[in-house]
């Protein structure tokens, strides 16, 4: 365990890389449920990170018992390595699918700043267009179609109207039902908006049509448009 402080999330590696993600999640849940309530299990998606997972418990005590008793436990013919997650912030980000090991890179920070500024401009522009549409009445654009007529179709969707508590994991659950889903990128500096990327503009169009106006909760409906490039 080293000098890593105890936390409610454990890091598991040396897992059998041939096991499919869904099966791995179910098996890990069954193996660790004996120690306490398992809130989430995040298995690495990329090939480079396969064989790793993060298991989130509701208490530090449950995580501690799991670390003590499950390290070197034979799991799919391999002894799994179990330890506390390196930091709480990393563990949370990994569980939400937002972890970025290059986050401290100045080039990455610059890119994120530019993306945040672009998102804010697009959000302001959409609000102005929406106000103009309401004044025009029936002759204007439908409010739910903000941005669709002015921004050319592309593979990235711009999502607005989200509750501030929305996470990348929550949005991924919604959008991954559509073929071609790649990733969700939250804009940390501006809660309530996000970018969702697909592998083609054709597939992003299907998702836009399918989730336009979707109610996240009784007071928040998503507004989707194509992201400006």
Backbone as numpy.savetxt, mean C-alpha at the origin, in Angstrom:
# Nx Ny Nz CAx CAy CAz Cx Cy Cz
18.59 -12.02 18.84 17.77 -10.82 18.84 18.62 -9.57 18.84
19.92 -9.70 19.38 20.84 -8.58 19.31 20.35 -7.38 20.09
20.61 -6.18 19.55 20.24 -4.93 20.20 18.91 -4.39 19.71
18.19 -5.13 18.92 16.91 -4.66 18.40 15.88 -4.67 19.52
15.24 -3.53 19.81 14.26 -3.49 20.90 13.01 -4.29 20.56
12.38 -4.89 21.58 11.15 -5.65 21.35 10.06 -4.78 20.75
9.30 -5.34 19.82 8.15 -4.65 19.26 7.13 -5.71 18.84
5.96 -5.27 18.43 4.87 -6.20 18.13 4.99 -6.86 16.76
5.99 -6.46 15.99 6.18 -7.03 14.65 7.46 -7.86 14.62
7.36 -9.06 14.07 8.55 -9.90 13.95 8.93 -10.08 12.48
10.22 -10.27 12.27 10.76 -10.48 10.93 11.13 -11.96 10.79
10.61 -12.58 9.76 10.84 -14.01 9.52 11.53 -14.19 8.18
12.65 -14.91 8.16 13.31 -15.17 6.88 13.79 -16.62 6.81
14.52 -16.93 5.75 14.92 -18.30 5.44 13.70 -19.19 5.18
12.66 -18.57 4.60 11.45 -19.32 4.26 11.62 -19.98 2.89
10.90 -21.04 2.68 10.96 -21.76 1.41 10.41 -20.87 0.29
11.25 -20.52 -0.67 10.87 -19.59 -1.73 9.93 -20.19 -2.77
9.75 -21.49 -2.74 8.88 -22.14 -3.72 7.40 -22.09 -3.32
7.13 -21.73 -2.08 5.75 -21.70 -1.60 5.04 -20.46 -2.11
3.85 -20.62 -2.64 3.08 -19.49 -3.15 2.69 -18.55 -2.02
2.55 -17.28 -2.37 2.32 -16.25 -1.36 1.09 -16.52 -0.51
-0.04 -16.84 -1.13 -1.28 -17.07 -0.38 -1.14 -18.24 0.59
-0.53 -19.31 0.12 -0.33 -20.48 0.98 0.62 -20.15 2.12
1.65 -19.37 1.83 2.61 -18.99 2.86 1.95 -18.16 3.95
1.11 -17.21 3.55 0.41 -16.37 4.52 -0.47 -17.23 5.44
-1.21 -18.15 4.87 -2.10 -19.01 5.66 -1.30 -19.89 6.62
-0.21 -20.43 6.13 0.61 -21.31 6.97 1.29 -20.54 8.10
1.77 -19.34 7.81 2.38 -18.52 8.85 1.35 -18.12 9.90
0.15 -17.79 9.44 -0.92 -17.43 10.37 -1.23 -18.59 11.31
-1.31 -19.79 10.76 -1.59 -20.97 11.57 -0.46 -21.25 12.56
0.77 -21.02 12.13 1.93 -21.31 12.98 2.07 -20.33 14.13
1.73 -19.05 13.88 1.95 -18.03 14.90 0.72 -17.67 15.71
-0.45 -18.14 15.31 -1.69 -17.79 16.03 -1.68 -18.30 17.47
-0.88 -19.31 17.77 -0.82 -19.87 19.12 -0.24 -18.88 20.14
0.44 -17.83 19.66 1.07 -16.90 20.58 0.23 -15.66 20.85
-0.80 -15.44 20.07 -1.65 -14.26 20.25 -2.33 -13.88 18.94
-3.06 -12.79 18.97 -3.79 -12.34 17.79 -2.83 -11.81 16.73
-2.91 -12.38 15.54 -2.09 -11.92 14.41 -2.90 -10.88 13.64
-2.41 -9.64 13.62 -3.12 -8.55 12.96 -2.89 -8.56 11.45
-1.66 -8.83 11.06 -1.34 -8.79 9.63 -0.11 -9.64 9.34
-0.05 -10.16 8.15 1.14 -10.87 7.67 1.47 -10.32 6.30
2.68 -9.81 6.16 3.10 -9.25 4.89 4.23 -10.08 4.32
3.97 -10.74 3.20 5.00 -11.53 2.53 5.59 -10.69 1.39
6.90 -10.70 1.28 7.56 -9.91 0.25 7.06 -10.30 -1.14
6.75 -9.29 -1.97 6.21 -9.53 -3.31 7.31 -9.74 -4.35
8.38 -8.98 -4.23 9.39 -9.01 -5.28 10.27 -10.26 -5.18
10.79 -10.66 -6.32 11.63 -11.86 -6.36 12.86 -11.70 -5.47
13.41 -10.50 -5.44 14.62 -10.23 -4.68 14.41 -10.45 -3.18
13.18 -10.20 -2.71 12.89 -10.29 -1.27 12.13 -11.56 -0.89
11.99 -12.48 -1.81 11.26 -13.71 -1.49 11.96 -14.49 -0.38
11.17 -15.25 0.37 11.73 -15.98 1.50 11.70 -15.19 2.78
11.03 -14.03 2.75 10.93 -13.17 3.93 9.47 -12.81 4.19
9.17 -12.52 5.45 7.82 -12.09 5.81 7.87 -11.30 7.11
6.82 -10.51 7.34 6.68 -9.75 8.57 5.33 -10.10 9.19
5.35 -10.50 10.43 4.13 -10.90 11.14 3.85 -9.88 12.23
2.67 -9.28 12.19 2.30 -8.23 13.14 1.33 -8.78 14.17
1.72 -8.75 15.44 0.86 -9.16 16.54 0.20 -7.94 17.18
-0.80 -8.20 18.03 -1.46 -7.08 18.70 -0.72 -6.67 19.97
0.21 -7.49 20.46 0.97 -7.13 21.65 2.44 -7.50 21.48
3.30 -6.81 22.22 4.73 -7.11 22.21 4.98 -8.47 22.87
4.17 -8.78 23.89 4.32 -10.07 24.59 4.15 -11.25 23.64
3.14 -11.17 22.79 2.90 -12.24 21.82 4.08 -12.37 20.86
4.59 -11.23 20.40 5.74 -11.25 19.49 6.97 -11.84 20.17
7.17 -11.49 21.44 8.32 -12.00 22.19 8.28 -13.51 22.33
7.11 -14.03 22.66 6.96 -15.49 22.78 7.22 -16.19 21.44
6.75 -15.56 20.36 6.96 -16.14 19.03 8.44 -16.17 18.68
9.16 -15.09 18.99 10.59 -15.03 18.69 11.35 -16.11 19.47
10.99 -16.27 20.74 11.69 -17.24 21.59 11.44 -18.68 21.16
10.22 -18.97 20.76 9.84 -20.37 20.53 9.89 -20.82 19.07
9.86 -19.87 18.15 9.78 -20.27 16.74 11.07 -20.12 15.95
12.09 -19.52 16.54 13.36 -19.41 15.83 13.94 -20.81 15.59
14.32 -21.09 14.37 14.84 -22.40 13.93 13.77 -23.47 13.84
12.50 -23.07 13.93 11.42 -24.04 13.78 11.39 -24.55 12.34
11.34 -25.88 12.13 11.31 -26.41 10.76 9.98 -26.09 10.07
10.07 -25.36 8.97 8.88 -24.86 8.28 9.06 -25.08 6.80
8.27 -25.98 6.21 8.44 -26.36 4.81 9.89 -26.77 4.52
10.39 -27.65 5.38 11.72 -28.26 5.21 12.89 -27.30 5.40
12.63 -26.13 5.96 13.73 -25.19 6.23 13.54 -24.59 7.63
14.63 -24.40 8.39 14.50 -23.78 9.71 14.31 -22.27 9.55
13.18 -21.76 9.97 12.96 -20.33 9.78 13.68 -19.52 10.85
14.14 -18.35 10.46 14.82 -17.43 11.38 13.81 -16.37 11.80
13.70 -16.16 13.10 12.70 -15.23 13.62 13.37 -14.21 14.54
13.06 -12.95 14.35 13.61 -11.87 15.18 12.63 -10.71 15.18
12.85 -9.76 16.09 12.03 -8.56 16.07 12.32 -7.78 14.79
11.32 -7.10 14.27 11.53 -6.22 13.12 12.51 -5.13 13.52
13.30 -4.68 12.58 14.41 -3.76 12.88 13.97 -2.49 13.58
12.93 -1.84 13.06 12.39 -0.65 13.73 10.88 -0.66 13.59
10.21 0.05 14.48 8.76 0.10 14.42 8.29 0.75 13.13
8.96 1.82 12.72 8.52 2.53 11.52 8.67 1.66 10.28
9.80 0.94 10.19 10.00 0.03 9.06 8.97 -1.08 9.07
8.69 -1.61 10.26 7.73 -2.70 10.35 6.35 -2.26 9.90
5.95 -1.09 10.33 4.64 -0.57 9.93 4.60 -0.35 8.43
5.66 0.24 7.90 5.69 0.50 6.46 5.64 -0.79 5.66
6.35 -1.80 6.12 6.35 -3.07 5.41 4.98 -3.73 5.46
4.32 -3.64 6.60 2.98 -4.21 6.72 1.99 -3.50 5.81
2.23 -2.21 5.57 1.34 -1.43 4.72 1.77 -1.44 3.25
2.93 -2.02 2.99 3.41 -2.06 1.61 4.04 -0.77 1.15
4.45 0.10 2.11 5.02 1.39 1.73 6.51 1.51 2.06
7.13 0.44 2.53 8.53 0.51 2.93 9.44 0.76 1.73
10.36 1.70 1.91 11.30 2.04 0.85 12.69 2.13 1.45
13.57 1.16 1.20 14.91 1.19 1.77 15.75 2.35 1.27
15.32 3.02 0.20 16.07 4.16 -0.34 15.50 5.50 0.09
14.63 5.47 1.12 13.93 6.69 1.51 14.86 7.82 1.92
16.06 7.47 2.41 17.00 8.51 2.84 17.85 9.05 1.69
17.73 8.44 0.54 18.48 8.88 -0.62 18.00 10.27 -1.05
18.91 11.26 -1.18 18.49 12.61 -1.56 17.76 12.68 -2.90
18.14 11.81 -3.84 17.44 11.80 -5.13 16.01 11.33 -4.96
15.81 10.35 -4.08 14.46 9.86 -3.82 13.63 10.94 -3.15
14.24 11.64 -2.17 13.52 12.73 -1.48 13.12 13.82 -2.46
14.04 14.14 -3.38 13.75 15.17 -4.38 12.59 14.73 -5.28
12.61 13.46 -5.69 11.54 12.94 -6.54 10.21 12.98 -5.81
10.21 12.60 -4.53 8.97 12.60 -3.75 8.44 14.02 -3.56
9.36 14.97 -3.36 8.94 16.35 -3.20 8.27 16.84 -4.48
8.88 16.52 -5.62 8.31 16.93 -6.91 6.96 16.28 -7.13
6.85 15.01 -6.75 5.59 14.29 -6.92 4.51 14.88 -6.03
4.90 15.28 -4.80 3.95 15.89 -3.88 3.45 17.23 -4.41
4.39 18.03 -4.95 4.01 19.32 -5.51 3.10 19.15 -6.72
3.42 18.16 -7.56 2.58 17.90 -8.73 1.19 17.46 -8.32
1.13 16.65 -7.27 -0.17 16.17 -6.78 -1.00 17.32 -6.24
-0.33 18.25 -5.54 -1.06 19.38 -4.98 -1.61 20.27 -6.09
-0.79 20.51 -7.12 -1.25 21.32 -8.25 -2.42 20.65 -8.95
-2.31 19.33 -9.14 -3.39 18.62 -9.81 -4.66 18.65 -8.97
-4.50 18.54 -7.65 -5.66 18.58 -6.76 -6.33 19.94 -6.81
-5.52 21.02 -6.81 -6.07 22.37 -6.89 -6.76 22.60 -8.22
-6.12 22.10 -9.30 -6.72 22.26 -10.62 -8.03 21.53 -10.73
-8.09 20.34 -10.14 -9.33 19.56 -10.17 -10.43 20.27 -9.42
-10.09 20.91 -8.29 -11.09 21.63 -7.50 -11.65 22.81 -8.29
-10.76 23.53 -8.99 -11.21 24.66 -9.80 -12.13 24.20 -10.92
-11.74 23.08 -11.57 -12.59 22.57 -12.64 -13.94 22.13 -12.11
-13.92 21.53 -10.92 -15.17 21.07 -10.33 -16.09 22.24 -10.02
-15.51 23.34 -9.50 -16.31 24.53 -9.21 -16.88 25.11 -10.49
-16.06 25.13 -11.56 -16.54 25.63 -12.84 -17.64 24.76 -13.40
-17.50 23.46 -13.23 -18.51 22.54 -13.74 -19.85 22.75 -13.05
-19.81 23.00 -11.74 -21.06 23.19 -11.01 -21.77 24.45 -11.47
-20.97 25.49 -11.80 -21.56 26.74 -12.28 -22.18 26.55 -13.66
-21.54 25.72 -14.48 -22.06 25.50 -15.82 -23.33 24.67 -15.83
-23.55 23.93 -14.74 -24.76 23.11 -14.66 -24.69 21.93 -15.59
-25.78 21.63 -16.26 -25.87 20.43 -17.09 -24.91 20.48 -18.26
-24.48 21.66 -18.67 -23.60 21.76 -19.83 -22.16 21.45 -19.52
-21.80 21.35 -18.21 -20.41 21.11 -17.84 -20.10 19.64 -17.71
-18.88 19.36 -17.26 -18.46 17.98 -17.03 -19.13 17.44 -15.78
-19.37 16.14 -15.74 -19.88 15.53 -14.52 -18.81 15.63 -13.46
-19.24 15.91 -12.21 -18.26 16.11 -11.15 -17.41 14.86 -10.94
-17.97 13.69 -11.15 -17.23 12.44 -10.95 -16.19 12.20 -12.01
-16.19 13.00 -13.08 -15.26 12.76 -14.18 -14.17 13.82 -14.23
-13.93 14.47 -13.09 -12.94 15.54 -13.03 -11.61 15.05 -13.57
-11.05 15.79 -14.49 -9.70 15.50 -14.99 -9.65 14.52 -16.15
-10.71 13.74 -16.37 -10.65 12.73 -17.42 -10.60 13.37 -18.80
-11.28 14.53 -18.97 -11.36 15.13 -20.29 -10.14 15.97 -20.61
-9.38 16.39 -19.59 -8.27 17.29 -19.82 -6.91 16.61 -19.75
-6.83 15.44 -19.16 -5.56 14.72 -19.05 -5.60 13.46 -19.90
-4.65 13.29 -20.82 -4.66 12.10 -21.68 -4.57 10.81 -20.86
-5.23 9.76 -21.30 -5.16 8.48 -20.58 -3.72 7.99 -20.46
-3.37 7.46 -19.31 -2.06 6.84 -19.12 -2.19 5.77 -18.04
-1.08 5.14 -17.70 -1.12 3.97 -16.81 -1.24 4.32 -15.33
-1.14 5.61 -15.00 -1.17 6.01 -13.58 -2.43 6.80 -13.27
-3.13 6.40 -12.22 -4.34 7.09 -11.79 -4.05 7.99 -10.60
-4.73 9.13 -10.58 -4.64 10.07 -9.47 -5.92 9.92 -8.65
-5.79 9.61 -7.38 -6.95 9.33 -6.52 -7.09 10.42 -5.47
-8.30 10.97 -5.35 -8.60 12.00 -4.36 -9.80 11.57 -3.52
-10.04 12.35 -2.46 -11.22 12.11 -1.64 -11.06 11.00 -0.63
-9.82 10.64 -0.30 -9.58 9.54 0.63 -9.58 10.04 2.07
-10.04 9.23 3.01 -9.90 9.58 4.43 -8.42 9.68 4.78
-8.06 10.53 5.72 -6.65 10.72 6.05 -6.00 9.44 6.57
-6.80 8.55 7.15 -6.25 7.31 7.71 -6.02 6.22 6.67
-6.33 6.50 5.41 -6.16 5.50 4.36 -4.69 5.11 4.19
-4.43 3.83 4.07 -3.06 3.33 3.88 -2.90 2.70 2.50
-1.66 2.52 2.10 -1.38 1.87 0.82 -1.94 0.45 0.79
-1.89 -0.20 1.94 -2.42 -1.57 2.03 -3.92 -1.60 1.75
-4.65 -0.65 2.31 -6.10 -0.58 2.11 -6.43 -0.35 0.63
-5.72 0.59 0.01 -5.98 0.88 -1.40 -5.58 -0.30 -2.29
-4.49 -0.95 -1.94 -4.05 -2.10 -2.73 -5.12 -3.18 -2.77
-5.80 -3.38 -1.65 -6.86 -4.38 -1.60 -7.98 -4.06 -2.60
-8.24 -2.76 -2.78 -9.29 -2.35 -3.72 -8.84 -2.51 -5.17
-7.63 -2.03 -5.47 -7.18 -1.97 -6.86 -6.58 -3.27 -7.39
-6.10 -4.14 -6.50 -5.46 -5.36 -7.00 -6.45 -6.35 -7.61
-7.76 -6.08 -7.44 -8.76 -6.93 -8.08 -8.80 -6.70 -9.60
-8.18 -5.60 -10.05 -8.14 -5.30 -11.48 -6.82 -5.78 -12.08
-6.85 -6.45 -13.23 -5.63 -6.95 -13.87 -4.65 -5.82 -14.18
-3.37 -6.12 -14.04 -2.35 -5.14 -14.39 -1.95 -4.21 -13.27
-2.51 -4.40 -12.07 -2.16 -3.54 -10.93 -0.68 -3.69 -10.61
0.00 -2.55 -10.40 1.43 -2.56 -10.09 1.68 -2.14 -8.65
1.26 -0.91 -8.29 1.51 -0.44 -6.93 0.68 0.79 -6.60
0.62 1.08 -5.29 -0.01 2.29 -4.77 1.08 3.17 -4.18
1.05 4.46 -4.48 2.01 5.39 -3.89 1.24 6.48 -3.15
1.33 6.49 -1.85 0.70 7.54 -1.06 1.58 8.79 -1.12
0.98 9.95 -0.94 1.74 11.20 -0.89 1.77 11.64 0.56
2.89 11.40 1.23 2.99 11.62 2.66 2.69 13.07 3.05
3.11 14.01 2.22 2.93 15.42 2.56 1.49 15.90 2.39
0.66 15.11 1.76 -0.71 15.54 1.50 -1.66 14.35 1.68
-2.12 14.10 2.91 -3.05 12.99 3.15 -4.33 13.16 2.34
-4.92 12.03 1.96 -6.18 12.08 1.22 -6.03 11.89 -0.27
-4.79 11.79 -0.76 -4.58 11.56 -2.19 -3.53 10.46 -2.38
-3.53 9.87 -3.57 -2.58 8.80 -3.86 -2.45 8.62 -5.37
-1.40 7.94 -5.79 -1.22 7.54 -7.18 -1.29 6.02 -7.24
-1.99 5.50 -8.22 -2.10 4.05 -8.40 -1.63 3.71 -9.81
-0.63 2.85 -9.89 -0.03 2.53 -11.19 -0.46 1.16 -11.70
-0.77 1.10 -13.00 -1.06 -0.15 -13.68 -0.01 -0.36 -14.77
-0.02 -1.54 -15.38 1.00 -1.82 -16.38 0.64 -1.30 -17.77
-0.56 -0.74 -17.93 -0.93 -0.14 -19.21 -2.10 0.81 -19.00
-2.27 1.76 -19.93 -3.38 2.70 -19.82 -4.72 2.02 -20.03
-4.73 0.94 -20.80 -5.97 0.19 -21.01 -6.49 -0.38 -19.70
-5.59 -0.94 -18.91 -5.99 -1.53 -17.64 -6.29 -0.49 -16.58
-5.58 0.63 -16.62 -5.89 1.70 -15.66 -7.28 2.26 -15.95
-7.66 2.28 -17.23 -8.98 2.79 -17.62 -10.10 1.91 -17.05
-9.87 0.61 -17.02 -10.87 -0.32 -16.47 -11.04 -0.06 -14.98
-9.93 0.14 -14.27 -9.99 0.41 -12.84 -10.65 1.75 -12.56
-10.33 2.76 -13.38 -10.93 4.08 -13.22 -12.44 3.99 -13.34
-12.89 3.27 -14.34 -14.32 3.11 -14.56 -14.98 2.32 -13.43
-14.27 1.29 -12.95 -14.85 0.42 -11.94 -14.92 1.01 -10.55
-13.99 1.93 -10.22 -13.94 2.46 -8.86 -14.26 3.95 -8.76
-14.62 4.57 -9.87 -14.98 5.98 -9.83 -16.17 6.18 -8.89
-15.99 7.04 -7.88 -17.07 7.31 -6.94 -17.24 6.27 -5.85
-16.33 5.30 -5.77 -16.44 4.25 -4.75 -16.37 4.87 -3.36
-17.28 4.46 -2.49 -17.33 5.01 -1.13 -16.39 4.23 -0.21
-15.34 4.91 0.27 -14.42 4.31 1.23 -15.13 4.15 2.57
-15.92 5.16 2.91 -16.76 5.12 4.10 -17.97 6.01 3.82
-18.92 6.13 4.74 -20.14 6.90 4.45 -19.91 8.36 4.05
-18.75 8.92 4.41 -18.52 10.35 4.14 -17.44 10.61 3.09
-16.81 9.58 2.57 -15.73 9.78 1.61 -15.92 8.91 0.36
-16.01 9.57 -0.78 -16.09 8.87 -2.07 -14.85 9.19 -2.89
-14.26 8.19 -3.51 -13.05 8.40 -4.30 -13.35 9.11 -5.61
-12.49 10.03 -5.98 -12.52 10.66 -7.29 -11.26 10.24 -8.03
-11.41 9.60 -9.17 -10.27 9.11 -9.93 -10.10 9.89 -11.23
-8.86 10.14 -11.59 -8.54 10.75 -12.88 -7.17 10.24 -13.30
-6.79 10.56 -14.52 -5.46 10.17 -14.97 -4.44 11.16 -14.41
-3.31 10.64 -13.95 -2.26 11.51 -13.41 -1.62 12.32 -14.53
-1.25 13.54 -14.20 -0.54 14.37 -15.18 0.90 13.92 -15.23
1.47 13.93 -16.43 2.88 13.53 -16.59 3.73 14.73 -16.98
